[in-house]
GROMACS .gro file of C-alpha atoms in nm:
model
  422
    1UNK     CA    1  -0.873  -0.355   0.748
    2UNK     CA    2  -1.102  -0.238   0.976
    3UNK     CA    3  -0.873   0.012   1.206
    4UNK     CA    4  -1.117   0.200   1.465
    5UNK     CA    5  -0.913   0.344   1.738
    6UNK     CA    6  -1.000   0.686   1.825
    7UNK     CA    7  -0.784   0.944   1.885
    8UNK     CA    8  -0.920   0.936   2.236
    9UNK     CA    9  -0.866   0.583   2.332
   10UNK     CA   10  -0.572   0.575   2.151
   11UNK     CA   11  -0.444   0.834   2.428
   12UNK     CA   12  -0.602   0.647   2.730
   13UNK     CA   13  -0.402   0.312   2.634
   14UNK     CA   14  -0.062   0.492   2.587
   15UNK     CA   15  -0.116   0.653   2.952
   16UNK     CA   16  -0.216   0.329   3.083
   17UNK     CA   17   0.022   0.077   2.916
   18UNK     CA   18   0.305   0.353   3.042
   19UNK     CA   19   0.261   0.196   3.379
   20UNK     CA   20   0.196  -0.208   3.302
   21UNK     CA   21   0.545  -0.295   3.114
   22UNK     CA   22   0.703  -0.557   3.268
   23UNK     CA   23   1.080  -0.721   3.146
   24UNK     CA   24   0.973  -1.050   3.295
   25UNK     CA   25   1.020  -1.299   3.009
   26UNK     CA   26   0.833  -1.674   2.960
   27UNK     CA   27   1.158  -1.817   3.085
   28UNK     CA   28   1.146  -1.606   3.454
   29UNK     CA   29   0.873  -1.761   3.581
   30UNK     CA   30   0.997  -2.146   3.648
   31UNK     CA   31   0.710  -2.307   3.580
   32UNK     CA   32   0.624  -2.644   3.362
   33UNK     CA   33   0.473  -2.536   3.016
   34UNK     CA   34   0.175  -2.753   2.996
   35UNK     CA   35   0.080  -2.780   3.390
   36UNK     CA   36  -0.329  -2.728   3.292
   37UNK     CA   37  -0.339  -2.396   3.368
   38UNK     CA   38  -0.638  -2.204   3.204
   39UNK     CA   39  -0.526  -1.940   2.957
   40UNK     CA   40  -0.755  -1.644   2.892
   41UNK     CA   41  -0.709  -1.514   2.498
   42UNK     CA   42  -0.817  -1.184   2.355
   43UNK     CA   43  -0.925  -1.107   2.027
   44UNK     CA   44  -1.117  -0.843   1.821
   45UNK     CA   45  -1.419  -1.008   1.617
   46UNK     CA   46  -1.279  -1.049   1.322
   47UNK     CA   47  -0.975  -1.268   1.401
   48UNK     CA   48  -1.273  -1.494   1.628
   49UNK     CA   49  -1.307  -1.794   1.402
   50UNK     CA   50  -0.926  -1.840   1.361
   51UNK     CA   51  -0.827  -1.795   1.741
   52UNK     CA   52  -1.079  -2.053   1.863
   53UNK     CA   53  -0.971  -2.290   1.603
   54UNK     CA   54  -0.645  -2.286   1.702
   55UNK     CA   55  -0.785  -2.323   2.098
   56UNK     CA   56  -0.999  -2.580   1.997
   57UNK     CA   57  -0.690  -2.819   1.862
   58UNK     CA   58  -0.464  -2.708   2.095
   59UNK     CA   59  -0.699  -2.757   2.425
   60UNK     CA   60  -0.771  -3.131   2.271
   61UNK     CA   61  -0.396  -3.213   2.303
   62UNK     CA   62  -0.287  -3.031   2.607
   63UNK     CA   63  -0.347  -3.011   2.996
   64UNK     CA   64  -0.361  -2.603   2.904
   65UNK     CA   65  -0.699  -2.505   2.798
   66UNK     CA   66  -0.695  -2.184   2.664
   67UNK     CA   67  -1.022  -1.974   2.685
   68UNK     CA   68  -1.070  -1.704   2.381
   69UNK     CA   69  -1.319  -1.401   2.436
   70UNK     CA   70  -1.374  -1.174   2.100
   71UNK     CA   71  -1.477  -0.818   2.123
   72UNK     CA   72  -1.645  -0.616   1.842
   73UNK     CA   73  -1.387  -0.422   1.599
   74UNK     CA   74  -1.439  -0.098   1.714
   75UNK     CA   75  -1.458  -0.188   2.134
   76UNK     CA   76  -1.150  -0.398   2.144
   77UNK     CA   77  -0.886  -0.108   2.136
   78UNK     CA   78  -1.102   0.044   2.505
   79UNK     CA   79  -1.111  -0.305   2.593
   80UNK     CA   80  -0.755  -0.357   2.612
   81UNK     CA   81  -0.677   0.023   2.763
   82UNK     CA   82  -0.926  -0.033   3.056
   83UNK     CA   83  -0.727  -0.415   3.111
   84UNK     CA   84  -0.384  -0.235   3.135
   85UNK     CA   85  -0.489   0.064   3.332
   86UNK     CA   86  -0.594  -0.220   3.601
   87UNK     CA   87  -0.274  -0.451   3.575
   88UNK     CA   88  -0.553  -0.681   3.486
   89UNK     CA   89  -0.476  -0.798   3.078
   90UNK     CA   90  -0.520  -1.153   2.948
   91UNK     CA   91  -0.220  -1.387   2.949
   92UNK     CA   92  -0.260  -1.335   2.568
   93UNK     CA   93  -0.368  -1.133   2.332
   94UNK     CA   94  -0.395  -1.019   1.943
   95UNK     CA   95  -0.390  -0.738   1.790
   96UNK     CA   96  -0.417  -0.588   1.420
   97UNK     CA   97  -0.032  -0.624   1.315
   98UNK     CA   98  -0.023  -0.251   1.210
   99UNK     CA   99  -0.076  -0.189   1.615
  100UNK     CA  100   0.218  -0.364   1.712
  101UNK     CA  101   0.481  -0.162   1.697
  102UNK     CA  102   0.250   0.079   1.953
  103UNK     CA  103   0.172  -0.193   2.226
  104UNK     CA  104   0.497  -0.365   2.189
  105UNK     CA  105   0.703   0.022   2.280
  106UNK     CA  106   0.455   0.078   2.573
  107UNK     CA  107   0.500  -0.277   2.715
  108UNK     CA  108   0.211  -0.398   2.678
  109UNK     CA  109   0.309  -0.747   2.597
  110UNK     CA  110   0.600  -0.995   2.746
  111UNK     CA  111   0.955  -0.990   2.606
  112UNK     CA  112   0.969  -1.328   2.435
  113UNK     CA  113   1.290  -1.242   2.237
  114UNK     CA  114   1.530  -1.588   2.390
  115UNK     CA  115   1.201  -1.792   2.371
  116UNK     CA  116   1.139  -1.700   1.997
  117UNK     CA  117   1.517  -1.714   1.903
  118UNK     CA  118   1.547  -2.108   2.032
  119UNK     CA  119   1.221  -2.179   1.759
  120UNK     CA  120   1.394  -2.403   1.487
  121UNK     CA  121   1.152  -2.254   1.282
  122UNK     CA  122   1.189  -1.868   1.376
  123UNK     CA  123   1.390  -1.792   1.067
  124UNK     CA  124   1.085  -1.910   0.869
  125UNK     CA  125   0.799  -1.697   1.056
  126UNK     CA  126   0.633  -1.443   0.847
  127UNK     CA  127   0.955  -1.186   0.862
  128UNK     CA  128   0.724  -0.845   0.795
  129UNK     CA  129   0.468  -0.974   1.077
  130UNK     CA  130   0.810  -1.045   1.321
  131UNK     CA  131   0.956  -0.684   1.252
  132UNK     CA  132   0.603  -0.528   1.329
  133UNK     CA  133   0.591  -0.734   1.667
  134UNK     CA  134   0.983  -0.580   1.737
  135UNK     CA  135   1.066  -0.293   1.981
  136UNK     CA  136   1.481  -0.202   2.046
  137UNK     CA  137   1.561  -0.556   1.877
  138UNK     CA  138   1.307  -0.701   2.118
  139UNK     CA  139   1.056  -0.958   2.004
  140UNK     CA  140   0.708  -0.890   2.208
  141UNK     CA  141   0.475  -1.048   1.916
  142UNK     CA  142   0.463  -1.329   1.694
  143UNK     CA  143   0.205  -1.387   1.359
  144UNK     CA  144  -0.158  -1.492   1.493
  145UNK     CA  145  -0.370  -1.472   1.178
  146UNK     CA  146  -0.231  -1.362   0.784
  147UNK     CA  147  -0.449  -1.177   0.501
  148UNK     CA  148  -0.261  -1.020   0.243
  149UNK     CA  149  -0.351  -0.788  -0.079
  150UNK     CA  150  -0.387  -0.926  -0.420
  151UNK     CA  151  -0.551  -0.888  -0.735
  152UNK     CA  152  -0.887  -1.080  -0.799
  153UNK     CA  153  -1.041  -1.109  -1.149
  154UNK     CA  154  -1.385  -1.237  -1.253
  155UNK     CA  155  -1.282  -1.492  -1.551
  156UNK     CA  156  -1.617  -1.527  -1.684
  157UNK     CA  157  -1.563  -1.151  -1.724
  158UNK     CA  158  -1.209  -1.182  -1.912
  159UNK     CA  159  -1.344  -1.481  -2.136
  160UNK     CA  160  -1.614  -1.216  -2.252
  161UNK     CA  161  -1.386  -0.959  -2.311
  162UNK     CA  162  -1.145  -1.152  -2.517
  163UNK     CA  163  -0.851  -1.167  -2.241
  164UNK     CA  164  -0.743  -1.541  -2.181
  165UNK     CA  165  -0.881  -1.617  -1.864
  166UNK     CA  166  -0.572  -1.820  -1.711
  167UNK     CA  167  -0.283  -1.508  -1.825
  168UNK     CA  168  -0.376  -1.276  -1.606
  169UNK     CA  169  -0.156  -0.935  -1.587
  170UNK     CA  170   0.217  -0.906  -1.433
  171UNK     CA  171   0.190  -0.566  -1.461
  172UNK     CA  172   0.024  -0.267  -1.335
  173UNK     CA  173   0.014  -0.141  -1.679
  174UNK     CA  174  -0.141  -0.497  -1.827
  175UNK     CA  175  -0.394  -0.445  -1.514
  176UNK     CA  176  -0.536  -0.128  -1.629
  177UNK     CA  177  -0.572  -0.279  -1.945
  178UNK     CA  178  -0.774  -0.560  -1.897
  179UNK     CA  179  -0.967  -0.331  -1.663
  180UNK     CA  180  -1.055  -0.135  -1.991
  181UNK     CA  181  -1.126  -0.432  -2.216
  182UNK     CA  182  -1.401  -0.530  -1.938
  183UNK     CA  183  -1.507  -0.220  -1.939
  184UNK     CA  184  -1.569  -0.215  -2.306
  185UNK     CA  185  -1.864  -0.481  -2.250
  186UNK     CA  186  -2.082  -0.168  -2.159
  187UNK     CA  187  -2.423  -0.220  -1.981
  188UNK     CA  188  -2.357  -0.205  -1.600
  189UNK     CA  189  -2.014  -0.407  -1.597
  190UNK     CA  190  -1.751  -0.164  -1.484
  191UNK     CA  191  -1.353  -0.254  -1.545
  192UNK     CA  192  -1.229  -0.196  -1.174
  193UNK     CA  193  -1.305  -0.134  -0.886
  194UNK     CA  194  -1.138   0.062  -0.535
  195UNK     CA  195  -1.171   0.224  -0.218
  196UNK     CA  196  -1.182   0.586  -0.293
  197UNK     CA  197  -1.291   0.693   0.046
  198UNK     CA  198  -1.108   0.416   0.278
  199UNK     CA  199  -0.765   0.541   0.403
  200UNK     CA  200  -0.683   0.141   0.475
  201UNK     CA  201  -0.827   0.038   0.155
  202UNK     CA  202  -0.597   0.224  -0.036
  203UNK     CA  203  -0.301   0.141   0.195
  204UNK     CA  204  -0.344  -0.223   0.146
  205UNK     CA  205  -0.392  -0.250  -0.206
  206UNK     CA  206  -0.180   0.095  -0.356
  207UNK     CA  207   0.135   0.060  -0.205
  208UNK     CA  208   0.199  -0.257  -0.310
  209UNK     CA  209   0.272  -0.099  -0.654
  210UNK     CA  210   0.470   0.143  -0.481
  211UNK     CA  211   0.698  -0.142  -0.319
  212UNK     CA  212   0.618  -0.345  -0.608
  213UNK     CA  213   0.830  -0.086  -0.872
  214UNK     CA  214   1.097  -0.044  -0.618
  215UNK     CA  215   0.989   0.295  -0.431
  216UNK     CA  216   0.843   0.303  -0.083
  217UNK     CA  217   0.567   0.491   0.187
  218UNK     CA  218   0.793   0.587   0.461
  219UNK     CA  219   1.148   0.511   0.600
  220UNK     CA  220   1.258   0.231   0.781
  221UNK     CA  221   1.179   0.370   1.128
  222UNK     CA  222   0.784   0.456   1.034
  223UNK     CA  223   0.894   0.857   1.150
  224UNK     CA  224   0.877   0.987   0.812
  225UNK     CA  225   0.649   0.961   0.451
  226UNK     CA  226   0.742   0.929   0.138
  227UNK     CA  227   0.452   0.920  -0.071
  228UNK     CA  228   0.585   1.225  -0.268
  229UNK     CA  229   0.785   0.978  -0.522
  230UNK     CA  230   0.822   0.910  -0.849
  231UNK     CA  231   0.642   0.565  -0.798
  232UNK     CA  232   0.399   0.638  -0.588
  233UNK     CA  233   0.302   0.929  -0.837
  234UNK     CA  234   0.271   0.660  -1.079
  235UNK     CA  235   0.050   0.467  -0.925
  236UNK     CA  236  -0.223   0.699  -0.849
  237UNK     CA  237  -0.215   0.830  -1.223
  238UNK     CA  238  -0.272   0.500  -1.299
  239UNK     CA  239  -0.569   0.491  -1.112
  240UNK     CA  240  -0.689   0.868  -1.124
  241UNK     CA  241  -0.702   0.804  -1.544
  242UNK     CA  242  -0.946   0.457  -1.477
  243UNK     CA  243  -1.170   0.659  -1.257
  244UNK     CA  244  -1.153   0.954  -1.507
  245UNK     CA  245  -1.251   0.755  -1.805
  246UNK     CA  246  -1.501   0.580  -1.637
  247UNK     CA  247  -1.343   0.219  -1.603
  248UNK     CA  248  -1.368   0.254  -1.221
  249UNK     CA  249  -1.728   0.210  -1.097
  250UNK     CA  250  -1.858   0.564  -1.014
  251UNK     CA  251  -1.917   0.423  -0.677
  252UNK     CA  252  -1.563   0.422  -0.608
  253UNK     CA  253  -1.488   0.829  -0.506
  254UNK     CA  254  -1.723   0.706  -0.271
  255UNK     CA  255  -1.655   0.369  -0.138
  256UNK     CA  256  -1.522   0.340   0.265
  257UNK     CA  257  -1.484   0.017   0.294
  258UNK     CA  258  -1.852  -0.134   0.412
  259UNK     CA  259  -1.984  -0.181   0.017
  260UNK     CA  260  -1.645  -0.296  -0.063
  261UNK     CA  261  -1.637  -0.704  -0.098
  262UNK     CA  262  -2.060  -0.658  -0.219
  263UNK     CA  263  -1.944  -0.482  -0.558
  264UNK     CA  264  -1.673  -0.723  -0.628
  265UNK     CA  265  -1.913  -1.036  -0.530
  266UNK     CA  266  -2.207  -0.875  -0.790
  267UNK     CA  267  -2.015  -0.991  -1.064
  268UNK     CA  268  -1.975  -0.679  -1.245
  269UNK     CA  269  -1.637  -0.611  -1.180
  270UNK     CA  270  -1.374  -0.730  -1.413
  271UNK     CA  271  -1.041  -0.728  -1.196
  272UNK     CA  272  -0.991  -0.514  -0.873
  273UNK     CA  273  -0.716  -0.528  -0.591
  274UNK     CA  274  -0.876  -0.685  -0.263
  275UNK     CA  275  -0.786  -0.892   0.021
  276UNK     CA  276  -0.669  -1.263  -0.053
  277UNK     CA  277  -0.939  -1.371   0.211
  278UNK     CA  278  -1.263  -1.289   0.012
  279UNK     CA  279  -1.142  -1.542  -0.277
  280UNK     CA  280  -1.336  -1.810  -0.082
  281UNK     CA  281  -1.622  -1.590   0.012
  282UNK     CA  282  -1.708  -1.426  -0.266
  283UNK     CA  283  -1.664  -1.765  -0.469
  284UNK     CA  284  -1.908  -1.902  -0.185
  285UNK     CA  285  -2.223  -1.674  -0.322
  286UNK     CA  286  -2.081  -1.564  -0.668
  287UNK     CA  287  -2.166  -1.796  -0.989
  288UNK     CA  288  -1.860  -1.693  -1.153
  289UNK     CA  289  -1.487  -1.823  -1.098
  290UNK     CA  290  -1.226  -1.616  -0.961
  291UNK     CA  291  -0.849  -1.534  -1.038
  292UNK     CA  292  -0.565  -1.488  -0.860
  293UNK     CA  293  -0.275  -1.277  -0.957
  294UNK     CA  294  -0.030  -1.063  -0.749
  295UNK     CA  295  -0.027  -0.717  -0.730
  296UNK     CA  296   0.245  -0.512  -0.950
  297UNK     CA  297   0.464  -0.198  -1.013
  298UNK     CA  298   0.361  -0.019  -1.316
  299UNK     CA  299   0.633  -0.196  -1.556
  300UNK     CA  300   0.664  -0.539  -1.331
  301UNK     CA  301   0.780  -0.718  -0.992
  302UNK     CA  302   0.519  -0.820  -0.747
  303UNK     CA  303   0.460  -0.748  -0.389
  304UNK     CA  304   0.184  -0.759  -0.102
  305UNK     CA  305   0.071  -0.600   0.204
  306UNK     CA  306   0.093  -0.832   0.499
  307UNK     CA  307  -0.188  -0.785   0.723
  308UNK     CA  308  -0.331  -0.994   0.971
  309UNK     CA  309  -0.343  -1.001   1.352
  310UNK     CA  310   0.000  -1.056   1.581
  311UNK     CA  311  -0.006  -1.213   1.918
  312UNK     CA  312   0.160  -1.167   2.257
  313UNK     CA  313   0.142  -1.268   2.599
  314UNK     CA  314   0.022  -0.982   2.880
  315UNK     CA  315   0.229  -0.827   3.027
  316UNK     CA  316   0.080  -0.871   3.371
  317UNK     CA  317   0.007  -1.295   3.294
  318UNK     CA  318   0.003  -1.496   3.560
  319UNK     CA  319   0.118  -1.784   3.359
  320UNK     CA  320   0.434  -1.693   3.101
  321UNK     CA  321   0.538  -2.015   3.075
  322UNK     CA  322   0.193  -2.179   2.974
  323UNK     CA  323   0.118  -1.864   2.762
  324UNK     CA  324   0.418  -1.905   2.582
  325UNK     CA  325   0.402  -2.318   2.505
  326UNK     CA  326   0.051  -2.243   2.335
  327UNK     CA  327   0.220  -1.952   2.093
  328UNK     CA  328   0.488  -2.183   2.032
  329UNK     CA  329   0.249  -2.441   1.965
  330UNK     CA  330   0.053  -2.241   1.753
  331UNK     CA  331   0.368  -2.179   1.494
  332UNK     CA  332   0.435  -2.508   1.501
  333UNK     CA  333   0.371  -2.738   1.133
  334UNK     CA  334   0.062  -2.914   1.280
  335UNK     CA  335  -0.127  -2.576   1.379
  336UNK     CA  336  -0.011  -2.440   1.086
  337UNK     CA  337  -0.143  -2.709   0.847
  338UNK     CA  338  -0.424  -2.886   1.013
  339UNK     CA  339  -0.577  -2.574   1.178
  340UNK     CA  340  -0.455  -2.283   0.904
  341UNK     CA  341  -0.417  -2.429   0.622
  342UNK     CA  342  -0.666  -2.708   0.636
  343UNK     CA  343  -0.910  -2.378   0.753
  344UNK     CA  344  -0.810  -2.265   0.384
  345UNK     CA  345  -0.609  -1.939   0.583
  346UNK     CA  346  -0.293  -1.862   0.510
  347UNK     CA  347   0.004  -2.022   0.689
  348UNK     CA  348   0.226  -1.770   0.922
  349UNK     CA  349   0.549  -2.000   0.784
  350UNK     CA  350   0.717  -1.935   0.414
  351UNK     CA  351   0.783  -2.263   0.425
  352UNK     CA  352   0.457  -2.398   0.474
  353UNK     CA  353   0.282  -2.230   0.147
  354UNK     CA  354   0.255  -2.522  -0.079
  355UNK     CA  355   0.112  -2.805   0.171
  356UNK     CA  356  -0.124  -3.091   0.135
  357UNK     CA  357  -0.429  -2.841   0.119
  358UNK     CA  358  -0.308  -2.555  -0.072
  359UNK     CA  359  -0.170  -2.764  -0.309
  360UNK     CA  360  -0.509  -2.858  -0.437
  361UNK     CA  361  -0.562  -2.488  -0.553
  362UNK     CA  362  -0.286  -2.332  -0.719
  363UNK     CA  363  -0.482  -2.014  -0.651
  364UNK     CA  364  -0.393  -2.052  -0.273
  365UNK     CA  365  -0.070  -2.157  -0.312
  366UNK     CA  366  -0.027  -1.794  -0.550
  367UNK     CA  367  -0.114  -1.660  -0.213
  368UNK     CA  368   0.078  -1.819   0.016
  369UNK     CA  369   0.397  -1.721  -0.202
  370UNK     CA  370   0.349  -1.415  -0.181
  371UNK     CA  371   0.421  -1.330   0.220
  372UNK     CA  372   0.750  -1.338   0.177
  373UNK     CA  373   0.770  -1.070  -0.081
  374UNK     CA  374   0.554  -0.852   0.101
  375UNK     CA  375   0.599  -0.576   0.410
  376UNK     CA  376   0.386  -0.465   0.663
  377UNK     CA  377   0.422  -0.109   0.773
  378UNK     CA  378   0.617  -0.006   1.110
  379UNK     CA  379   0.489   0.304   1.264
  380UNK     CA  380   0.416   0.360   1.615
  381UNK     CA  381   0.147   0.625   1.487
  382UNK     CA  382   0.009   0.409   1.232
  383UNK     CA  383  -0.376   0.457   1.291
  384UNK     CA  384  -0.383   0.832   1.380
  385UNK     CA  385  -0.162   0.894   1.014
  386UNK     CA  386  -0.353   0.590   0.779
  387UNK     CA  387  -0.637   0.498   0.881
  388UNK     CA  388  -0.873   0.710   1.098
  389UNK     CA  389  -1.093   0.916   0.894
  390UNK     CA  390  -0.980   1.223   0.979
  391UNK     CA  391  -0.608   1.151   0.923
  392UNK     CA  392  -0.348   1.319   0.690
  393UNK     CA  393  -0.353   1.010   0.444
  394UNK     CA  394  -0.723   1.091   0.362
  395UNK     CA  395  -0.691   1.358   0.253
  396UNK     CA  396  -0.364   1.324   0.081
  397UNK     CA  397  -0.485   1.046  -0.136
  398UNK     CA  398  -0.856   1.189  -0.167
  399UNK     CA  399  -0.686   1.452  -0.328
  400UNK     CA  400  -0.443   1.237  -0.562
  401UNK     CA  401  -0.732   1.084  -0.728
  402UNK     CA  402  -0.970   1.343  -0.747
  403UNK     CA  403  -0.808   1.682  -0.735
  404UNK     CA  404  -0.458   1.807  -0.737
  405UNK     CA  405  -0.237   1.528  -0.781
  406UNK     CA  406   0.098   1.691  -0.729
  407UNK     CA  407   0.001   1.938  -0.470
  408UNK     CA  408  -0.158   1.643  -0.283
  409UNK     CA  409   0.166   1.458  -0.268
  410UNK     CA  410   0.366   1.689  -0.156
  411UNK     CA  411   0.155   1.854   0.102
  412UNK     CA  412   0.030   1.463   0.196
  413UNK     CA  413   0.363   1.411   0.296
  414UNK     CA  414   0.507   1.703   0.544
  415UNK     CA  415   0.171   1.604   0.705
  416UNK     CA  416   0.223   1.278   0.724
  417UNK     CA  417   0.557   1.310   0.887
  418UNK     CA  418   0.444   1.544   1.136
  419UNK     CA  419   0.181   1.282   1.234
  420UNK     CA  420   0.421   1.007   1.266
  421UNK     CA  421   0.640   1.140   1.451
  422UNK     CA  422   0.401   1.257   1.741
   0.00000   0.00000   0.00000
């Protein structure tokens, strides 16, 4: 969730992606789809490991060899804005999904819309990844890399505090309350755990409940919030009392995201929401077992945020055709399960989530399930609203869980609707 686009840069790539559209689809260009062309692929670091493995496989089996270059987090978004401003961008290229809806308006990527209707399997692509990588019914991106929001519980933890270890709770209400029973241990063990000072933190793993019980964050179109609802109220009194009472560590007012995986691998924490991706790292260093459960409204249901990275092809590539055969490949059941799945990642198909690795660990297959009963956010102003520091979110939800809860709300959102609809 690491979303670092400045206000500044953000500016510079809307001016120069303005000028680098292009309507020229994979199809235009006439040319054979595996012809050994070299394709140049741009990621941000932390999708690196995934996009090479899928180069990797693919360049073994193909007369295409794809070439991947990662930039750090925070440079990627200049990166890409200095590429477009000189017609010069890779002939592919992923992004954080919430971004999509932003490059894919400004042209910044290929139309690939007939290309990814013909896919036999398009109906089964992650759906909330395909709407983020839609402009005007267009398709410009398809899923690259999935990490979605769930609840993970230490069960050495729950065994101590009475709870049965394999039951954990279907409810948001059921959550808080195995928080406390943890919490009743004492000594430095805490209950919970969140991040009180990370605006994508507590979009990842808070409005889950919200979609969870029913209620939602903005409308359809991403031009207007929400977060002044009945559910979304009852979520952060949820979370607010836990804090309050001291079932939250103390270090959570505080917590912006860089601390946030260390206190949940110290093995103090009874149950916190978290990405699915740190069940096999913190399991790596931790001597305790970890659980899996879903996230939930207060009185039931289940839902997730989708997160993740999409991919497109440049808008100024040389080579649609070749571009295109690798994303097709990439979607296809043997990338899927010998390079995802096998990679213990989760598969970009609904189809796909119980396969011959996942199937070993029900935990993963939990996981899996839960992409299609999840959303991703559309907003063409996602980062300046959510997740920049200095956005209307932060201080909306700073001040839901540690000041006025009601006045928060309701000023949060007439802010945050100004914001989205610049």
């Amino acid at each position: 969730m690491n979303r670092l686009l400045s206000g500044t840069v953000a500016a510079t790539l809307l001016l120069a992606l303005g000028a680098c559209g292009s309507d020229e689809s994979p199809a235009a260009t006439g040319e054979a789809a595996d012809s050994g062309a070299t394709l140049t692929l741009w990621t941000r670091a932390a999708t690196e490991s995934v996009s090479k493995a899928y180069a990797a496989a693919y360049n073994a089996t193909h007369k295409n060899q794809v070439q991947v270059t990662a930039y750090p987090n925070e440079e990627y978004p200049a990166k890409l804005a200095s590429a477009a401003g000189a017609k010069a961008l890779p002939d592919l290229f992923a992004s954080d999904v919430v971004f999509a809806p932003q490059y894919a308006s400004q042209g910044l990527w290929l139309d690939i819309t007939d290309k990814f209707n013909a896919l036999p399997v398009k109906d089964k692509v992650a759906p909330a990844h395909v709407r983020n990588g839609t402009w005007n019914k267009k398709n410009y991106a398809v899923p690259h890399t999935i990490d979605m929001s769930v609840m993970l519980y230490n069960k050495d933890l729950f065994t101590k505090a009475g709870l049965d270890p394999e039951k954990p709770p279907k409810t948001l209400t059921e959550f808080a309350a195995a928080a406390r029973a943890v919490d009743k241990l004492g000594g430095d063990i805490n209950g919970t755990y969140f991040g009180g000072n990370c605006g994508g933190c507590n979009v990842f793993t808070l409005w889950p409940s919200v979609w969870a019980a029913g209620g939602d964050v903005m409308n359809a179109e991403g031009t207007a919030s929400t977060i002044d609802s009945k559910e979304m109220a009852e979520v952060f009194a949820l979370y607010r009392k836990l804090y309050e009472e001291g079932v939250a560590a103390p270090a959570s007012k505080d917590e912006a995201g860089p601390t946030w995986l260390g206190a949940l691998q110290s093995g103090k924490i009874g149950i916190a929401p978290a990405p699915s991706a740190w069940l096999g790292i913190i399991e790596e260093k931790a001597a305790f077992k970890v659980g899996i459960a879903p996230i939930s409204g207060i009185n039931g249901g289940e839902s997730t945020f989708v997160g993740g990275d999409s991919i497109g092809i440049g808008a100024t590539s040389k080579h649609a055709a070749q571009a295109w055969d690798f994303l097709a490949w990439t979607l296809g059941d043997e990338a899927q399960v010998e390079v995802v799945a096998k990679g213990k990642g989760v598969p970009t198909r609904t189809d796909l989530a119980a396969n011959k690795y996942s199937s070993a660990d029900p935990r993963v297959v939990t996981i899996n399930n839960l992409m299609g009963k999840g959303k991703t956010p559309y907003a063409k102003n996602f980062n300046a609203t959510y997740n920049d520091p200095q956005s209307p979110w932060n201080t909306a939800f700073r001040g839901a869980l540690f000041g006025d809860a009601q006045k928060s709300l309701g000023d949060g959102a007439t802010a945050l609707t100004a914001s989205l609809k610049k």
